[in-house]
Coordinates of N, CA and C in Angstrom, one line a residue:
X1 N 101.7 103.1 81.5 CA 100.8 102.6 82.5 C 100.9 103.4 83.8
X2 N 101.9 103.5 84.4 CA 102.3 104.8 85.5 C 101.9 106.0 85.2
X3 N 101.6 107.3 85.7 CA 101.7 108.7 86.0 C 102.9 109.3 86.6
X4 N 104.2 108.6 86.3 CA 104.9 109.3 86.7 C 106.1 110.4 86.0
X5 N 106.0 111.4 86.6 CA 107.1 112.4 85.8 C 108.2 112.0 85.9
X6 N 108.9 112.1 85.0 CA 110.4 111.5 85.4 C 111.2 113.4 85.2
X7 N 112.1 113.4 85.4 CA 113.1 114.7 85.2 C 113.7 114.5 83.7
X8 N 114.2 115.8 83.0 CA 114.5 115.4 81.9 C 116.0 115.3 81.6
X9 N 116.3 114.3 80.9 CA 117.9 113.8 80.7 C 118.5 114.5 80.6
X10 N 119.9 114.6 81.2 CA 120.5 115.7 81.1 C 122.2 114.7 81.1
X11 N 123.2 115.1 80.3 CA 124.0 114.3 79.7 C 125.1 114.0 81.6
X12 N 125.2 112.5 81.6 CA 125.8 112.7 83.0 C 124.9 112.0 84.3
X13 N 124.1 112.4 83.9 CA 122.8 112.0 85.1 C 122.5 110.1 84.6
X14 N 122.5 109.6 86.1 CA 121.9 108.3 85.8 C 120.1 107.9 85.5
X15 N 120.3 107.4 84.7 CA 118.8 106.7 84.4 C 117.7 106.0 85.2
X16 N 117.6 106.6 86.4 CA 116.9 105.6 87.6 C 115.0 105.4 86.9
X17 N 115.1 104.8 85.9 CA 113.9 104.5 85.8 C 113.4 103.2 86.1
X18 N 112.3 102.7 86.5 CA 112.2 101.3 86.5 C 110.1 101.3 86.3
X19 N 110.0 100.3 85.5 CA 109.0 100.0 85.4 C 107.9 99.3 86.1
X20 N 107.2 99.4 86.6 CA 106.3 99.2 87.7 C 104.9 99.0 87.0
X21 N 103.9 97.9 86.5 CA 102.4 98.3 86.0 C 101.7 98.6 87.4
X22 N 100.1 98.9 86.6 CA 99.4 99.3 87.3 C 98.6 98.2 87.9
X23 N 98.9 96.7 87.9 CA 98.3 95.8 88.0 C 98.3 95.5 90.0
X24 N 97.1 94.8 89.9 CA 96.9 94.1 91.3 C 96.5 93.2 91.6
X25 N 97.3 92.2 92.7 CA 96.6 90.6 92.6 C 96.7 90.6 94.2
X26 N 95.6 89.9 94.3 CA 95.0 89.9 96.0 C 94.6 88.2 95.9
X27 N 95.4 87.5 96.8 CA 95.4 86.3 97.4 C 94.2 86.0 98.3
X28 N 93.6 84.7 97.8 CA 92.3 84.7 98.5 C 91.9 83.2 98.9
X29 N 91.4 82.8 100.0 CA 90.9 81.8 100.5 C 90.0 81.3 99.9
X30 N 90.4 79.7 98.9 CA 89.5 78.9 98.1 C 88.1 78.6 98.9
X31 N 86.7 78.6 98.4 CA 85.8 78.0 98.8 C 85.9 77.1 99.4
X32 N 86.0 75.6 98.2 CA 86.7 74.4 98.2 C 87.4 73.8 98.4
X33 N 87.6 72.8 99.0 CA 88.7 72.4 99.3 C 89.7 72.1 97.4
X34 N 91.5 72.3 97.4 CA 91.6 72.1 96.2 C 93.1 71.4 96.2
X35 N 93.3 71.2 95.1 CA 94.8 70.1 95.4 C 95.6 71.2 96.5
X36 N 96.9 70.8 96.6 CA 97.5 72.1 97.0 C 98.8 72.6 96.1
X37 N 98.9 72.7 95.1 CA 99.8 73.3 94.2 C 98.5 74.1 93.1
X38 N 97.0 74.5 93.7 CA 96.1 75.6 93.1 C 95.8 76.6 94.2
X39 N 96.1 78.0 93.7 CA 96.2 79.3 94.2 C 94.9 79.4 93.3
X40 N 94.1 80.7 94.6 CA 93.6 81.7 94.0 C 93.7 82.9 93.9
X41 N 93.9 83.5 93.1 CA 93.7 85.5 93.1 C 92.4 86.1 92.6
X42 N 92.2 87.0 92.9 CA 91.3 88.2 92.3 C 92.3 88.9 91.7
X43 N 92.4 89.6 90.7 CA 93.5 90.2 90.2 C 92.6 91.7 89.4
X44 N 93.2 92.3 88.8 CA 92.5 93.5 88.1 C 91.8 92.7 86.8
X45 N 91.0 93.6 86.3 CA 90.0 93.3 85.3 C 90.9 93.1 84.0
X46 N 92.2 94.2 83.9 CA 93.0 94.3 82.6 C 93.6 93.3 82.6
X47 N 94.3 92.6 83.7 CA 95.1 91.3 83.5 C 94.4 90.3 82.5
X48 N 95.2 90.1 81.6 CA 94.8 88.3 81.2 C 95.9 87.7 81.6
X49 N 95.4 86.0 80.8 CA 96.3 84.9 81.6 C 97.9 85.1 81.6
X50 N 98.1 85.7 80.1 CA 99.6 85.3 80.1 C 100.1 86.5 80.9
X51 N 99.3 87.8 81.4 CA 99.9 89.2 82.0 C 99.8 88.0 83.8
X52 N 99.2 87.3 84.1 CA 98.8 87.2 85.5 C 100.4 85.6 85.2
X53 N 100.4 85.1 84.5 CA 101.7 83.8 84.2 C 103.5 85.4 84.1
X54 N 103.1 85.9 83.9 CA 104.4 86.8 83.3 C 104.8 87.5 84.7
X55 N 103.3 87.8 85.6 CA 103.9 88.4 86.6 C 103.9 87.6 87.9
X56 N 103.6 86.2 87.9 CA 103.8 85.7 88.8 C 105.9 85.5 88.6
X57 N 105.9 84.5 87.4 CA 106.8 84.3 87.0 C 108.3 85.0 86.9
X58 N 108.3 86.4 86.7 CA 109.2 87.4 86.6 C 109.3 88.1 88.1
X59 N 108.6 88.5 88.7 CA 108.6 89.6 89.9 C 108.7 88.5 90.5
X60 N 108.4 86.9 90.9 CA 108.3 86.4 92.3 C 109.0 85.1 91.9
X61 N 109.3 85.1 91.0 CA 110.2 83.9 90.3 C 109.1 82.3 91.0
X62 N 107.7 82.2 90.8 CA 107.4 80.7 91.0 C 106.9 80.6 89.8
X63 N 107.1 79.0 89.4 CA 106.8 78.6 88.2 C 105.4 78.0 88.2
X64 N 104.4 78.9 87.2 CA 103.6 79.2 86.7 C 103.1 77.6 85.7
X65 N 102.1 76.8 85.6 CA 102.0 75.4 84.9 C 100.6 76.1 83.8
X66 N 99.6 76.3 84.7 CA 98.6 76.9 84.1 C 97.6 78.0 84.8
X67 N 97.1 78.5 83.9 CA 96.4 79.6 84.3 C 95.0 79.4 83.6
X68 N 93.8 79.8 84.7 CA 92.4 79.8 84.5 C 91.6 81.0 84.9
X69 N 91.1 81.8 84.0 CA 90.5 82.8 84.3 C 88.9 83.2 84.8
X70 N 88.2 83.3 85.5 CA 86.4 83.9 85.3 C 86.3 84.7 85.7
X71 N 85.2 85.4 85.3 CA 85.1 86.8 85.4 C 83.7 86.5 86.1
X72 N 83.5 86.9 87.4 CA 82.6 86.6 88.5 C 82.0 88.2 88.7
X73 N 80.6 88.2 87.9 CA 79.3 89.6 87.9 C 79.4 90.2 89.5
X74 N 79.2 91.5 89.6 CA 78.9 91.8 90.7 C 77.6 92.0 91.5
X75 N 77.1 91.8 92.3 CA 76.1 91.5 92.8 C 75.0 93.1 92.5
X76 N 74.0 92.6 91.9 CA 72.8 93.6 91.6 C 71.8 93.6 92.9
X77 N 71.8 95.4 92.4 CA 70.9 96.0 93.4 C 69.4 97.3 93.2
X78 N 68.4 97.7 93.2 CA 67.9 98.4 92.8 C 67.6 98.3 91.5
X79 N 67.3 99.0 90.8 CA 67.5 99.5 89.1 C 68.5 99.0 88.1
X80 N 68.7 98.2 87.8 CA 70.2 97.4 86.9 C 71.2 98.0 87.4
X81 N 71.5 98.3 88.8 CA 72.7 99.2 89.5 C 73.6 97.5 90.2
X82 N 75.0 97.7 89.7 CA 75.3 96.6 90.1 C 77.0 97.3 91.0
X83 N 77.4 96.1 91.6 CA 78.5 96.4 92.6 C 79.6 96.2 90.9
X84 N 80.7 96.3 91.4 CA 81.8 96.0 90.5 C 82.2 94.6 90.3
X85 N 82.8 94.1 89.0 CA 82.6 93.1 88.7 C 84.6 92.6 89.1
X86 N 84.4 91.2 89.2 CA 86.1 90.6 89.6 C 86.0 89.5 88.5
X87 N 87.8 89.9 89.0 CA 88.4 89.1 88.1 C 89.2 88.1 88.9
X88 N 88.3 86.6 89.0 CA 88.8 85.8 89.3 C 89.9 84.6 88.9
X89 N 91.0 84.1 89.1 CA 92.1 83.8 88.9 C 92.6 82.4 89.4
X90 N 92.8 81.1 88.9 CA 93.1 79.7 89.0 C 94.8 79.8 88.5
X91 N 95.5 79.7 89.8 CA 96.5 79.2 89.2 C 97.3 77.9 89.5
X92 N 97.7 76.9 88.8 CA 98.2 75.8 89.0 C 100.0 76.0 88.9
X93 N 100.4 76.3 90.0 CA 102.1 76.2 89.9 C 102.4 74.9 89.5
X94 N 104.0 75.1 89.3 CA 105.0 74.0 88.8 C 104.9 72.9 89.5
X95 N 105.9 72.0 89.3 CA 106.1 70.8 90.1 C 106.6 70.7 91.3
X96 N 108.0 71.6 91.1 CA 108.4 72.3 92.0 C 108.4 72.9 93.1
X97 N 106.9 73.8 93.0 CA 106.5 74.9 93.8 C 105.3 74.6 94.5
X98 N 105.0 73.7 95.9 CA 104.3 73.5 96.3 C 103.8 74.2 97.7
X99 N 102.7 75.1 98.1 CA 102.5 75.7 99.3 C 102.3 75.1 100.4
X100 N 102.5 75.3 101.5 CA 102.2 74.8 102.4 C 100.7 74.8 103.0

């Protein structure tokens, strides 16, 4: 998923590799009013639910209950020319993990 060169192994050398995807999740102010243990994201188009539950859960350690995905068209203009389409993101954390 990266473009990165790494150097090539050479016996002795440490392994400083680490894995990084190419994913992105952008936090966003609900329309609605909504409980308060539901977040929203826009996230990339490639995420699905269990990649958007795996990386909440792993990288930021909060516990993930359920995950709701829609995919919201981009707004049309001219000739079938449209803006770019989002990937909209419902998440319900744990019991535990309530925002302020």
């Amino acid at each position: 998923m990266t473009n990165h060169w790494y150097p090539v192994y050479q016996r002795g050398n440490p392994q400083l590799r680490i894995f990084l995807p190419n994913f992105w999740m952008k936090l966003i102010k609900p329309r609605d009013n909504q409980p308060a243990n539901v977040v929203n994201f826009k996230v990339s188009m490639q995420m699905s639910k269990l990649d958007v539950k795996n990386y909440l859960e792993k990288m930021y350690k909060v516990p993930v209950s359920n995950v709701q995905t829609h995919i919201q068209m981009g707004k049309l203009f001219l000739l079938h020319h449209s803006s770019f389409h989002v990937n909209l993101c419902y998440v319900m954390l744990g019991n535990e993990c309530v925002p302020l």
